[in-house]
CSV table of N, CA, C and O in Angstrom, one decimal:
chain,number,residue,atom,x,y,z
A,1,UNK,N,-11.2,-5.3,12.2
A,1,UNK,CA,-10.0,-6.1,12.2
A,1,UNK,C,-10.3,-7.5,11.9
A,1,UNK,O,-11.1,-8.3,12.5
A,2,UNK,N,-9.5,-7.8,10.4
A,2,UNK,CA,-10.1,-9.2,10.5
A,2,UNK,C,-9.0,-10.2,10.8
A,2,UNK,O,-7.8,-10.1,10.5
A,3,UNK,N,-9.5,-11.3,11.5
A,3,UNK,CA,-8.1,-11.8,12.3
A,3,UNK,C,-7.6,-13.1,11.3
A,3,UNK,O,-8.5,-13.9,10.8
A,4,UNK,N,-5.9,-13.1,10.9
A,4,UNK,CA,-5.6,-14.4,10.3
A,4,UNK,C,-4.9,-14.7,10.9
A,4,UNK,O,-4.3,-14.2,11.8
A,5,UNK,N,-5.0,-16.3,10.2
A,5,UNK,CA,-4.5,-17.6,11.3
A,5,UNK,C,-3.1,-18.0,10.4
A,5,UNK,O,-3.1,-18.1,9.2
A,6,UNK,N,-2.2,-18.2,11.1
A,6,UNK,CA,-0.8,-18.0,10.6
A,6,UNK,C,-0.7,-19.5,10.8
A,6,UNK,O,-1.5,-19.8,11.7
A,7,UNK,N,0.2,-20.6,10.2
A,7,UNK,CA,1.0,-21.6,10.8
A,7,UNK,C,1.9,-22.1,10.1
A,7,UNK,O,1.9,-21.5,9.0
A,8,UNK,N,2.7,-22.8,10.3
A,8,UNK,CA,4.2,-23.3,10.0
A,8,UNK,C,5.5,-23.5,10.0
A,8,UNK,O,6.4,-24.2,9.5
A,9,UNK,N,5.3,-22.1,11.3
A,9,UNK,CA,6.9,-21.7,11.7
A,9,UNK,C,7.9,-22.8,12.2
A,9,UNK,O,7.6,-24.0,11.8
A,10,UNK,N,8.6,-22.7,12.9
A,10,UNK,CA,9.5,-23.7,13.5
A,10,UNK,C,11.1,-23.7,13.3
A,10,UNK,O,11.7,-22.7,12.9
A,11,UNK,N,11.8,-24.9,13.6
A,11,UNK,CA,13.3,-24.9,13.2
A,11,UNK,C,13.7,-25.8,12.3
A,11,UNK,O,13.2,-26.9,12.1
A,12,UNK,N,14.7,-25.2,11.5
A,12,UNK,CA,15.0,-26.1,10.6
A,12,UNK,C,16.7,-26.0,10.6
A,12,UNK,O,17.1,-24.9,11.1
A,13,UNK,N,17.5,-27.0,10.1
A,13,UNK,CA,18.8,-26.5,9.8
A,13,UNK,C,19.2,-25.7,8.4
A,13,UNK,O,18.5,-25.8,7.4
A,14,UNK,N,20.6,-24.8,8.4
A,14,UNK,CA,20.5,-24.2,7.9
A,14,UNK,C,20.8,-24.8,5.9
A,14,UNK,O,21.9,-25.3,5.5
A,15,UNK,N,19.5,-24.5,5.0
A,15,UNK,CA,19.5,-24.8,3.7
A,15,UNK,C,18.2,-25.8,4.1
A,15,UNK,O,17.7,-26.5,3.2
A,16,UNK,N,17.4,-25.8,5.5
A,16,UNK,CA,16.4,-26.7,5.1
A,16,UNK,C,15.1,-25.5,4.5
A,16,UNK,O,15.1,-24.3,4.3
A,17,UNK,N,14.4,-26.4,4.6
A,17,UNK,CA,12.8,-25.6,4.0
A,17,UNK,C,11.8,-26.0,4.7
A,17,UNK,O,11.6,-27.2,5.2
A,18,UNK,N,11.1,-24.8,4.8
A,18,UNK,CA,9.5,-24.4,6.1
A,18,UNK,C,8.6,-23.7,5.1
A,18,UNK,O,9.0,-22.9,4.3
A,19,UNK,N,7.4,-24.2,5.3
A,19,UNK,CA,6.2,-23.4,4.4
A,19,UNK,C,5.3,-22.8,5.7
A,19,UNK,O,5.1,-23.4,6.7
A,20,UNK,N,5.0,-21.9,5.3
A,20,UNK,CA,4.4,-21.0,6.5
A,20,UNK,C,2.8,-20.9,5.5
A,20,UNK,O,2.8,-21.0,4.3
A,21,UNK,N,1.4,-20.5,6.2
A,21,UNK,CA,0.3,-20.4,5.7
A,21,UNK,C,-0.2,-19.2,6.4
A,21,UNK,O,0.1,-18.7,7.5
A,22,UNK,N,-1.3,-18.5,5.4
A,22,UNK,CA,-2.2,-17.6,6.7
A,22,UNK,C,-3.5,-17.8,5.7
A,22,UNK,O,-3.6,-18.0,4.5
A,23,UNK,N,-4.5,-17.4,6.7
A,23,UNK,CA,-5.6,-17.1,5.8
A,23,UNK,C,-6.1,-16.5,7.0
A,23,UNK,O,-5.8,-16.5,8.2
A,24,UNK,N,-7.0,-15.8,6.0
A,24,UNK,CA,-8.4,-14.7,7.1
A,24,UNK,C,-9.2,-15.7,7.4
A,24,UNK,O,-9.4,-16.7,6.7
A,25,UNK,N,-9.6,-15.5,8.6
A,25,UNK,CA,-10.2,-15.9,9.5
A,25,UNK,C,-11.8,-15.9,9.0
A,25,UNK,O,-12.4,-17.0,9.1
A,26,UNK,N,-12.3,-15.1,8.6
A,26,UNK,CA,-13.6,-14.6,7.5
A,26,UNK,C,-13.0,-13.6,6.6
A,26,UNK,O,-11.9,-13.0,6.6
A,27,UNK,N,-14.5,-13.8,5.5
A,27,UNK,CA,-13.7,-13.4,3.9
A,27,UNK,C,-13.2,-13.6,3.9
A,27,UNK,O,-12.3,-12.8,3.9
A,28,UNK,N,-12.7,-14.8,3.9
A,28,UNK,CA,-11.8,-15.8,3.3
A,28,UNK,C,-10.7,-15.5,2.4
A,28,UNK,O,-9.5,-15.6,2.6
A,29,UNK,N,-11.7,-15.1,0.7
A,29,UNK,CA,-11.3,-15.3,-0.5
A,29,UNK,C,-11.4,-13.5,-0.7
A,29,UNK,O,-11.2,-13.1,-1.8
A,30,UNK,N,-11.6,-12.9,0.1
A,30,UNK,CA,-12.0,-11.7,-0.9
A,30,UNK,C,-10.8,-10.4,-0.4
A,30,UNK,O,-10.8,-9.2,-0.5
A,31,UNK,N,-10.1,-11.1,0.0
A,31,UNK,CA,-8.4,-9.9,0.3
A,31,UNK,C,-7.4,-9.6,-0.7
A,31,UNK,O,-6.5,-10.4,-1.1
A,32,UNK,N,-7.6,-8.7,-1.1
A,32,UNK,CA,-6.6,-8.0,-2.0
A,32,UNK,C,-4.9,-8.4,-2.0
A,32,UNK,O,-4.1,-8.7,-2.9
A,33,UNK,N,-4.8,-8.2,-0.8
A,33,UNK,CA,-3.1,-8.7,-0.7
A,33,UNK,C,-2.8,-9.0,0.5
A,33,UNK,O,-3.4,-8.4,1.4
A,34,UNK,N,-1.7,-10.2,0.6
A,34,UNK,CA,-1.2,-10.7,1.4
A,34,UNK,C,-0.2,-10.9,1.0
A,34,UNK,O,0.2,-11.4,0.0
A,35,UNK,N,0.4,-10.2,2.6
A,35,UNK,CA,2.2,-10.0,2.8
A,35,UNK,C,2.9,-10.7,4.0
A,35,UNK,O,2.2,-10.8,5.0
A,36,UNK,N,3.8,-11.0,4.0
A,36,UNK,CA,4.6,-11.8,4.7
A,36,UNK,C,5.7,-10.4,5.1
A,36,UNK,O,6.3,-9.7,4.2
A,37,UNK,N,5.7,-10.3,6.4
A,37,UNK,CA,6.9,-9.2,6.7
A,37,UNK,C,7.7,-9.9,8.0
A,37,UNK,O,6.9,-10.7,8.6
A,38,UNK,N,8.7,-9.9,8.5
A,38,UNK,CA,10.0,-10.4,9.2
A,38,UNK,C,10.3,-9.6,10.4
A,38,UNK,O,10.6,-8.5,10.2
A,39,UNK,N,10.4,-10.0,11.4
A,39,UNK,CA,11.4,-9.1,12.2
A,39,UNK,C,11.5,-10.0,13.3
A,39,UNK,O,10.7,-10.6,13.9
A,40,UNK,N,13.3,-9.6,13.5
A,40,UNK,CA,14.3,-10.0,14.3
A,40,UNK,C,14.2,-9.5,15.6
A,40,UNK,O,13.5,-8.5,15.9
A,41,UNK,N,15.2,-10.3,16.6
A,41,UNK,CA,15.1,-9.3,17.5
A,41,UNK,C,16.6,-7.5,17.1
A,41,UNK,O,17.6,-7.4,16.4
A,42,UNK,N,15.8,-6.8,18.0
A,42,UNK,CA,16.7,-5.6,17.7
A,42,UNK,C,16.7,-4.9,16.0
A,42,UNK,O,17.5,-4.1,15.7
A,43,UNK,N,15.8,-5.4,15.4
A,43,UNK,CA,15.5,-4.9,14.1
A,43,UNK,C,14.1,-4.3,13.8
A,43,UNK,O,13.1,-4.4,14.5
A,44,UNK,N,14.3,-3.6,12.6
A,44,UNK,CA,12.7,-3.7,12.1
A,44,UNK,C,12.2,-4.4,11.7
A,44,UNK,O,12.7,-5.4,11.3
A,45,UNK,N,10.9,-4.3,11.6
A,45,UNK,CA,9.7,-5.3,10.5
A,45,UNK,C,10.4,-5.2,9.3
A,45,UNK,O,11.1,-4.2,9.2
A,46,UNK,N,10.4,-6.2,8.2
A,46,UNK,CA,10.6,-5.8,7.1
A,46,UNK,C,9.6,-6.6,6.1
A,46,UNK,O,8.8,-7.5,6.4
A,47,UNK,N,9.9,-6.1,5.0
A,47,UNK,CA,9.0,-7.1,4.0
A,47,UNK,C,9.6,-8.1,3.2
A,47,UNK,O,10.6,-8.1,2.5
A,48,UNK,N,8.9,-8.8,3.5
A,48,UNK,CA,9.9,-10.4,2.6
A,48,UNK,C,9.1,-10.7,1.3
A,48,UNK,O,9.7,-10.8,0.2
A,49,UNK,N,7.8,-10.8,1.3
A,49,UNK,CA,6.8,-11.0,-0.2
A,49,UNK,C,5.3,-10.8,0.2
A,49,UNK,O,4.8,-10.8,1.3
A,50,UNK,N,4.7,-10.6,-1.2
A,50,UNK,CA,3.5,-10.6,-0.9
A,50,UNK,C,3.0,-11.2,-2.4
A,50,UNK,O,3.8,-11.6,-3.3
A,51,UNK,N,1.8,-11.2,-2.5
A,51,UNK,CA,1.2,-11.2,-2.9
A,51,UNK,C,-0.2,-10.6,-3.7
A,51,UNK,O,-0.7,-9.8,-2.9
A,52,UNK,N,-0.9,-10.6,-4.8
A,52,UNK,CA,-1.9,-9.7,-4.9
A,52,UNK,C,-3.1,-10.8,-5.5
A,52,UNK,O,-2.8,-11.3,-6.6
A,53,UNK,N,-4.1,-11.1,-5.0
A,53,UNK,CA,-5.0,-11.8,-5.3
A,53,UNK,C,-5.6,-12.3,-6.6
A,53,UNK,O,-5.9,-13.4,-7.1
A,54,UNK,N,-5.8,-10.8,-7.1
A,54,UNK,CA,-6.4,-11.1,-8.5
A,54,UNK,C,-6.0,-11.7,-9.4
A,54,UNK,O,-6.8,-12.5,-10.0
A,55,UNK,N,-4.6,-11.6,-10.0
A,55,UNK,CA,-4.0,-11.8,-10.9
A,55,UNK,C,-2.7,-12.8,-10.5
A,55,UNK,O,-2.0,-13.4,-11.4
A,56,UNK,N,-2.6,-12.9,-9.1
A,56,UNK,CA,-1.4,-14.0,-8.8
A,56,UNK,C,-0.1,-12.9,-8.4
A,56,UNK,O,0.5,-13.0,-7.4
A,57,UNK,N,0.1,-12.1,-9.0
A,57,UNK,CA,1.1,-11.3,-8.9
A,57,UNK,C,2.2,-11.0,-7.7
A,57,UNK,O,1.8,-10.1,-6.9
A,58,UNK,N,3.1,-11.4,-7.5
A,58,UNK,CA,3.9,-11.3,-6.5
A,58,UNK,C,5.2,-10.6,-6.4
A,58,UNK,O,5.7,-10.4,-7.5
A,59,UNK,N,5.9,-10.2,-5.4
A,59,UNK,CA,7.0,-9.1,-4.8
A,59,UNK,C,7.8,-10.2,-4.3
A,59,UNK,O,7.3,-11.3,-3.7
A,60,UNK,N,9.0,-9.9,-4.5
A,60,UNK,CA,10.1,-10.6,-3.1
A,60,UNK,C,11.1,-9.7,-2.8
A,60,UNK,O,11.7,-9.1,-3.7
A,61,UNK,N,11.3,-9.7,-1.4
A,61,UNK,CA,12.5,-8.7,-1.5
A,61,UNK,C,14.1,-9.3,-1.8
A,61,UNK,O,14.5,-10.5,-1.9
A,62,UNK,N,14.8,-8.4,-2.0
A,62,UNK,CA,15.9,-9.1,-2.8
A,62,UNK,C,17.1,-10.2,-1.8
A,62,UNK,O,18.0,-10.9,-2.1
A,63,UNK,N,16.7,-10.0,-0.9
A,63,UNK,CA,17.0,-10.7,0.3
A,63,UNK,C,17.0,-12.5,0.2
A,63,UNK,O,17.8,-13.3,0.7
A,64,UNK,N,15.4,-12.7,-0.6
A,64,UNK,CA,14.6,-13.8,-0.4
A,64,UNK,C,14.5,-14.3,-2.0
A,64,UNK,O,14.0,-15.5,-2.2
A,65,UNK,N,14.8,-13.6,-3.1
A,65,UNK,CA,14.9,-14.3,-4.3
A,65,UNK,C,15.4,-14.8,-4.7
A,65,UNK,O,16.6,-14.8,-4.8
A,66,UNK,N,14.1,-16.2,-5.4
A,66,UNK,CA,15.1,-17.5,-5.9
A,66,UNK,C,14.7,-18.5,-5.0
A,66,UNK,O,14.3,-19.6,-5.4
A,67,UNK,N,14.8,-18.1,-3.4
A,67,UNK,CA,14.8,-18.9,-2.5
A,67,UNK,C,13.6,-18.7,-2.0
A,67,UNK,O,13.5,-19.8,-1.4
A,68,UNK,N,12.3,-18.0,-1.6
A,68,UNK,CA,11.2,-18.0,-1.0
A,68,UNK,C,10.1,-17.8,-2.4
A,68,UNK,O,10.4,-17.4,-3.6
A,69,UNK,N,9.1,-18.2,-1.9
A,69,UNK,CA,8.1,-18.6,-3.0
A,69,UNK,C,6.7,-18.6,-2.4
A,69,UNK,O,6.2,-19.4,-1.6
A,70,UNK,N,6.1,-17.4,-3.0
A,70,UNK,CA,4.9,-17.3,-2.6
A,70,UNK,C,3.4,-18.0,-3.5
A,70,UNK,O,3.5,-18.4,-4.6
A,71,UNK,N,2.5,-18.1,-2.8
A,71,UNK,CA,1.2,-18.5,-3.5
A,71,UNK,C,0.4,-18.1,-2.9
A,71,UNK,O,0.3,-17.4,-1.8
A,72,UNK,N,-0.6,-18.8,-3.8
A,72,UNK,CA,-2.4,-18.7,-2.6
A,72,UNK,C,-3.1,-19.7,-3.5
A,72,UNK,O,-2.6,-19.9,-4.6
A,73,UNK,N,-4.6,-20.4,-3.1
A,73,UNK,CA,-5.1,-21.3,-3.3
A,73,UNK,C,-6.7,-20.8,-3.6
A,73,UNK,O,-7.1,-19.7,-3.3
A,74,UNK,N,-7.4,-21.5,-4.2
A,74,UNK,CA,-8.5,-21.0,-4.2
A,74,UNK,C,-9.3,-20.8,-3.0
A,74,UNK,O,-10.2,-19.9,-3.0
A,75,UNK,N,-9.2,-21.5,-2.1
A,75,UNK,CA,-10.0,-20.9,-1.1
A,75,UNK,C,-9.8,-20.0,-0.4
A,75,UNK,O,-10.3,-20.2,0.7
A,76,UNK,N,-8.9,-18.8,-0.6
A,76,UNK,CA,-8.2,-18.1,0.0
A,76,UNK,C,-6.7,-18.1,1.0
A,76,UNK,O,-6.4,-17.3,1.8
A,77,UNK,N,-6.1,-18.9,0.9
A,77,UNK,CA,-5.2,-19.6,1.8
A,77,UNK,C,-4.0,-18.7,1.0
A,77,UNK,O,-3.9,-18.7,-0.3
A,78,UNK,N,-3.1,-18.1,1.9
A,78,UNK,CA,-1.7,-17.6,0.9
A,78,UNK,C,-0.4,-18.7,2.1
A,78,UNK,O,-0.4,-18.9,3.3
A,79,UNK,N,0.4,-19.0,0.9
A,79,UNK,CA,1.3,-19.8,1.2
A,79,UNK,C,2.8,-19.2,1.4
A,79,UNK,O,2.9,-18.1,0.8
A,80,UNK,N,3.9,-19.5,1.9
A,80,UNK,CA,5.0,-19.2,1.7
A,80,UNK,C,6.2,-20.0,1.8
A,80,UNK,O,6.9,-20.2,2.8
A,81,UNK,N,6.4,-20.5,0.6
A,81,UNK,CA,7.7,-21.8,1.0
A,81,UNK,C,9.0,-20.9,0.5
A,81,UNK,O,9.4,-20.2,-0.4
A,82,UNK,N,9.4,-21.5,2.1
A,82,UNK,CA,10.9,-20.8,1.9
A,82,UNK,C,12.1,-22.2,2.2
A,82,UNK,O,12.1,-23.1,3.0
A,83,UNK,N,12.9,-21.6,1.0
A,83,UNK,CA,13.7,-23.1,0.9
A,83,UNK,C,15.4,-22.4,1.1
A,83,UNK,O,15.8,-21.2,1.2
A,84,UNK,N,16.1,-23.5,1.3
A,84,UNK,CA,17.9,-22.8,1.4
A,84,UNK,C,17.8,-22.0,2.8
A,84,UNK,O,18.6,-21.0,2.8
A,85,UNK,N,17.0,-22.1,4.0
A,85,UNK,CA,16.8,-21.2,4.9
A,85,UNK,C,18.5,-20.9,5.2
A,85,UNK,O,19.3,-21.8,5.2
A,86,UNK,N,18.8,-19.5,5.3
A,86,UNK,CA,20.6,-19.2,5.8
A,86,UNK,C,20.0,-18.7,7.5
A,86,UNK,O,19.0,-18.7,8.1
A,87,UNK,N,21.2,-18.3,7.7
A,87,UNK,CA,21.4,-17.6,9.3
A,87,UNK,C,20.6,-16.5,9.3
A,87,UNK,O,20.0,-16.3,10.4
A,88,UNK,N,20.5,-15.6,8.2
A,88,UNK,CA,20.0,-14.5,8.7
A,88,UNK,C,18.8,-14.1,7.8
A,88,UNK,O,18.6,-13.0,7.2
A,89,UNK,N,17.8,-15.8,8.1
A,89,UNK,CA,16.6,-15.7,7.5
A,89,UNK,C,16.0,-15.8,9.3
A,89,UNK,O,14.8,-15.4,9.5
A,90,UNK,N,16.5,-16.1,10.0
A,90,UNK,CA,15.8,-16.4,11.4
A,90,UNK,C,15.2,-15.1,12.0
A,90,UNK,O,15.8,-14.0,12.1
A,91,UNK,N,13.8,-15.1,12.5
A,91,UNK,CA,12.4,-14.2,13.2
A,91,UNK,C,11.2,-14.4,13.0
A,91,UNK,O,10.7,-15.2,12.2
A,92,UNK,N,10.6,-13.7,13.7
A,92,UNK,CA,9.1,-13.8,13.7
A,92,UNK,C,9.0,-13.7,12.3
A,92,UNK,O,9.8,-13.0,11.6
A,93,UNK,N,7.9,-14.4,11.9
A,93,UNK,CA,6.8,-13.8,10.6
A,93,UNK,C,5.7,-13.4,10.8
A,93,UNK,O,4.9,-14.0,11.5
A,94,UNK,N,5.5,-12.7,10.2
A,94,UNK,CA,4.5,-11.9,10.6
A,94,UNK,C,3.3,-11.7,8.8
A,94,UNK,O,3.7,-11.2,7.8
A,95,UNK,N,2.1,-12.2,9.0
A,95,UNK,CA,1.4,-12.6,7.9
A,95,UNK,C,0.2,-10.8,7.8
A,95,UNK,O,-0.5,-10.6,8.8
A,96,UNK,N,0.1,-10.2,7.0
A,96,UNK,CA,-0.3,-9.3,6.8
A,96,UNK,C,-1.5,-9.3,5.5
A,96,UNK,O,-1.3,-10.0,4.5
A,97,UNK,N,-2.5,-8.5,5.8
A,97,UNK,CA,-3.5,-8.4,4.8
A,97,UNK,C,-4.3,-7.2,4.3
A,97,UNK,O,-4.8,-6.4,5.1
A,98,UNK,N,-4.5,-6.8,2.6
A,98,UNK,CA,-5.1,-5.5,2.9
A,98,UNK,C,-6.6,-6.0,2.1
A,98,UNK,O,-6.5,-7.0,1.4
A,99,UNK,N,-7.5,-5.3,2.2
A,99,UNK,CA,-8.9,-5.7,1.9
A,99,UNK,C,-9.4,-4.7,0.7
A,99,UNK,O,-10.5,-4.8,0.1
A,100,UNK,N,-8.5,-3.7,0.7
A,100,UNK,CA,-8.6,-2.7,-0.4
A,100,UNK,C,-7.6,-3.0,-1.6
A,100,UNK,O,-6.4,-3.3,-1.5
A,101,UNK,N,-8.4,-2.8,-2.9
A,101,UNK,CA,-8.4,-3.0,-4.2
A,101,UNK,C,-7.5,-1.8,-4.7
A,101,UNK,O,-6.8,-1.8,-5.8
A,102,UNK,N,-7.5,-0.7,-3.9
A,102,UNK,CA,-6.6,0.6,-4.6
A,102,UNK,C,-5.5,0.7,-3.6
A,102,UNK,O,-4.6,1.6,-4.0
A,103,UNK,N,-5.2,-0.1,-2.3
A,103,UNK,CA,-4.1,-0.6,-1.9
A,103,UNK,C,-2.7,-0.7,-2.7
A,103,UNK,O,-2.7,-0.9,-4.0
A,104,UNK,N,-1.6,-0.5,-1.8
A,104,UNK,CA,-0.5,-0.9,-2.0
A,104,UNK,C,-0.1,-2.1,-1.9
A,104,UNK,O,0.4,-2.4,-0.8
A,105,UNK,N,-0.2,-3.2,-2.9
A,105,UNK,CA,0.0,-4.4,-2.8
A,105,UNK,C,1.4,-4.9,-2.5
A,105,UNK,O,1.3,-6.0,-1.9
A,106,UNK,N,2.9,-4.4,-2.6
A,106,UNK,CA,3.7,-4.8,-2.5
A,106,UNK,C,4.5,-4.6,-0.8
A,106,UNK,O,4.5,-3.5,-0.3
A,107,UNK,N,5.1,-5.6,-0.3
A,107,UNK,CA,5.0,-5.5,0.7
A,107,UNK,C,6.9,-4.9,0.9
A,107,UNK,O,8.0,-5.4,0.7
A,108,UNK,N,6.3,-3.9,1.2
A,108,UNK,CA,7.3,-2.9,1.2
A,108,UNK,C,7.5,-1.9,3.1
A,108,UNK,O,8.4,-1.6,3.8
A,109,UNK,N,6.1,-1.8,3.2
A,109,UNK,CA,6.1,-1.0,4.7
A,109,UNK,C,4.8,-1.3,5.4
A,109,UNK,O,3.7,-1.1,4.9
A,110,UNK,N,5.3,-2.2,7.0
A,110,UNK,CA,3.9,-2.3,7.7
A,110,UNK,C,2.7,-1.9,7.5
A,110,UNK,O,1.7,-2.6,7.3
A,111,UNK,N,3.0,0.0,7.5
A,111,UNK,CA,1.6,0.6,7.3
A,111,UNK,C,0.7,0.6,6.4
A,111,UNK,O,-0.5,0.9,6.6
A,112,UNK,N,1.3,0.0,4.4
A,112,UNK,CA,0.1,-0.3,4.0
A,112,UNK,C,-0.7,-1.4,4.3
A,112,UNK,O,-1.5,-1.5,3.4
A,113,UNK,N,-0.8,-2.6,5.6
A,113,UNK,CA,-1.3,-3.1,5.6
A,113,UNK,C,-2.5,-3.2,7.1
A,113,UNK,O,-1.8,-3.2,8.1
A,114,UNK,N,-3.1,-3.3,7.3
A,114,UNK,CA,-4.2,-3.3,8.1
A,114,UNK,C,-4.6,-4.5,9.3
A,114,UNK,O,-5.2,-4.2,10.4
A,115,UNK,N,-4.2,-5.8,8.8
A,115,UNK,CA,-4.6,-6.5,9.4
A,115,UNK,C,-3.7,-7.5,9.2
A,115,UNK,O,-3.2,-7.8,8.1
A,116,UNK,N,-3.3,-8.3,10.7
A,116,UNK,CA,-2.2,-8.7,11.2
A,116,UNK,C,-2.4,-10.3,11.6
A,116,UNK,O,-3.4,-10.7,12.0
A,117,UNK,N,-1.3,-11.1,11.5
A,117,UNK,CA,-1.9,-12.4,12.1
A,117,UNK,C,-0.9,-11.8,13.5
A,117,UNK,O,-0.6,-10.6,13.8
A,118,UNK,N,-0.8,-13.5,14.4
A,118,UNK,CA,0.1,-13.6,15.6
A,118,UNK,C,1.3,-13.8,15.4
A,118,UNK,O,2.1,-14.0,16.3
A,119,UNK,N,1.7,-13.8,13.9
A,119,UNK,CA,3.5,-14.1,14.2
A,119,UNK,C,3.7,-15.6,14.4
A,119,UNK,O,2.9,-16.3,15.0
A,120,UNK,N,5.0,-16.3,13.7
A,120,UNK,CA,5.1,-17.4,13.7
A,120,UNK,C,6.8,-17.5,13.8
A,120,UNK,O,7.6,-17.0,13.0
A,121,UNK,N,7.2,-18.1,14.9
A,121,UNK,CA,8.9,-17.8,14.4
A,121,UNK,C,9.3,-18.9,13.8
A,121,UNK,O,8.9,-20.0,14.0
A,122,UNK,N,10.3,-18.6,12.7
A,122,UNK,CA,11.1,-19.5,12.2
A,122,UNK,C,12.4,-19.3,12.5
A,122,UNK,O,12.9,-18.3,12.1
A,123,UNK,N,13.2,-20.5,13.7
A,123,UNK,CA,14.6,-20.4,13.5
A,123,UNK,C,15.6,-21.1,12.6
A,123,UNK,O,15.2,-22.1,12.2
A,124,UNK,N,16.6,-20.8,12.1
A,124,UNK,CA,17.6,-21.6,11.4
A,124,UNK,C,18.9,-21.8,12.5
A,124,UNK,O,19.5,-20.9,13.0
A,125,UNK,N,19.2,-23.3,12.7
A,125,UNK,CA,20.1,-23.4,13.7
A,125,UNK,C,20.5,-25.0,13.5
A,125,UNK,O,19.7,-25.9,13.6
A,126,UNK,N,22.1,-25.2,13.3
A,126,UNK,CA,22.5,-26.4,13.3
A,126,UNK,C,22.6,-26.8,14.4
A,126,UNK,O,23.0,-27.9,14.6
C-alpha cells in the first residue's frame, strides 16, 4: 500500500475555487493514474477525474466539465483545480492511485484503483 498525501480541501463560497493536491508518498513519479473520486454523506464514491501519467491524458465526469481541471507536475504531484464550486460539488475527496500500466485509467469505479489517500473535505457554503 502506497500511502498519498492529499491537501487543499476546505470552504469556499458557492462559484469560488479550491485546488486540492496528492502525491505518493514514495515512487513518487512512477504511478500510472491518479484519480480524484467524491463522496457525500448518504451517497456513493463517485468519480470526478483522473488522470494518466504518461501521456497527460485525462477523464472528467460530466458533472465537473468545464469547471474542474486536472494536472500533474514533474515530480509526480497530480493537481485538481476546481473552479464555479455549486452546492452539490460539496464531500470528501478522496485521491486515488494505480501503479499498473495495463490498469484502468479512467476514474470511473473505486475498485480499479488500489491505493488511497485520507480524504479531504471540500464544503461550498454562503
Amino acid at each position: 500500500q502506497v500511502q498519498l498525501v492529499e491537501s487543499g480541501g476546505g470552504q469556499v463560497q458557492p462559484g469560488g475555487s479550491l485546488t486540492l493536491s496528492c502525491a505518493p508518498a514514495e515512487y513518487t513519479a512512477d504511478w500510472y493514474a491518479i484519480a480524484w473520486f467524491r463522496q457525500a454523506p448518504g451517497k456513493e464514491r463517485e468519480g470526478v477525474s483522473s488522470i494518466r501519467n504518461g501521456d497527460g491524458s485525462t477523464y472528467y465526469a460530466d458533472s465537473v466539465k468545464g469547471r474542474f481541471t486536472i494536472s500533474r507536475d514533474s515530480a509526480g504531484t497530480a493537481y485538481l483545480q476546481m473552479r464555479n464550486l455549486k452546492p452539490d460539488d460539496p464531500a470528501v475527496y478522496y485521491c486515488a492511485a494505480d501503479f499498473d500500466p495495463f490498469g484502468t485509467w479512467y476514474a470511473e469505479s473505486p475498485l480499479d484503483f488500489d491505493h488511497w489517500g485520507q480524504g479531504t473535505q471540500v464544503t461550498v457554503s454562503a
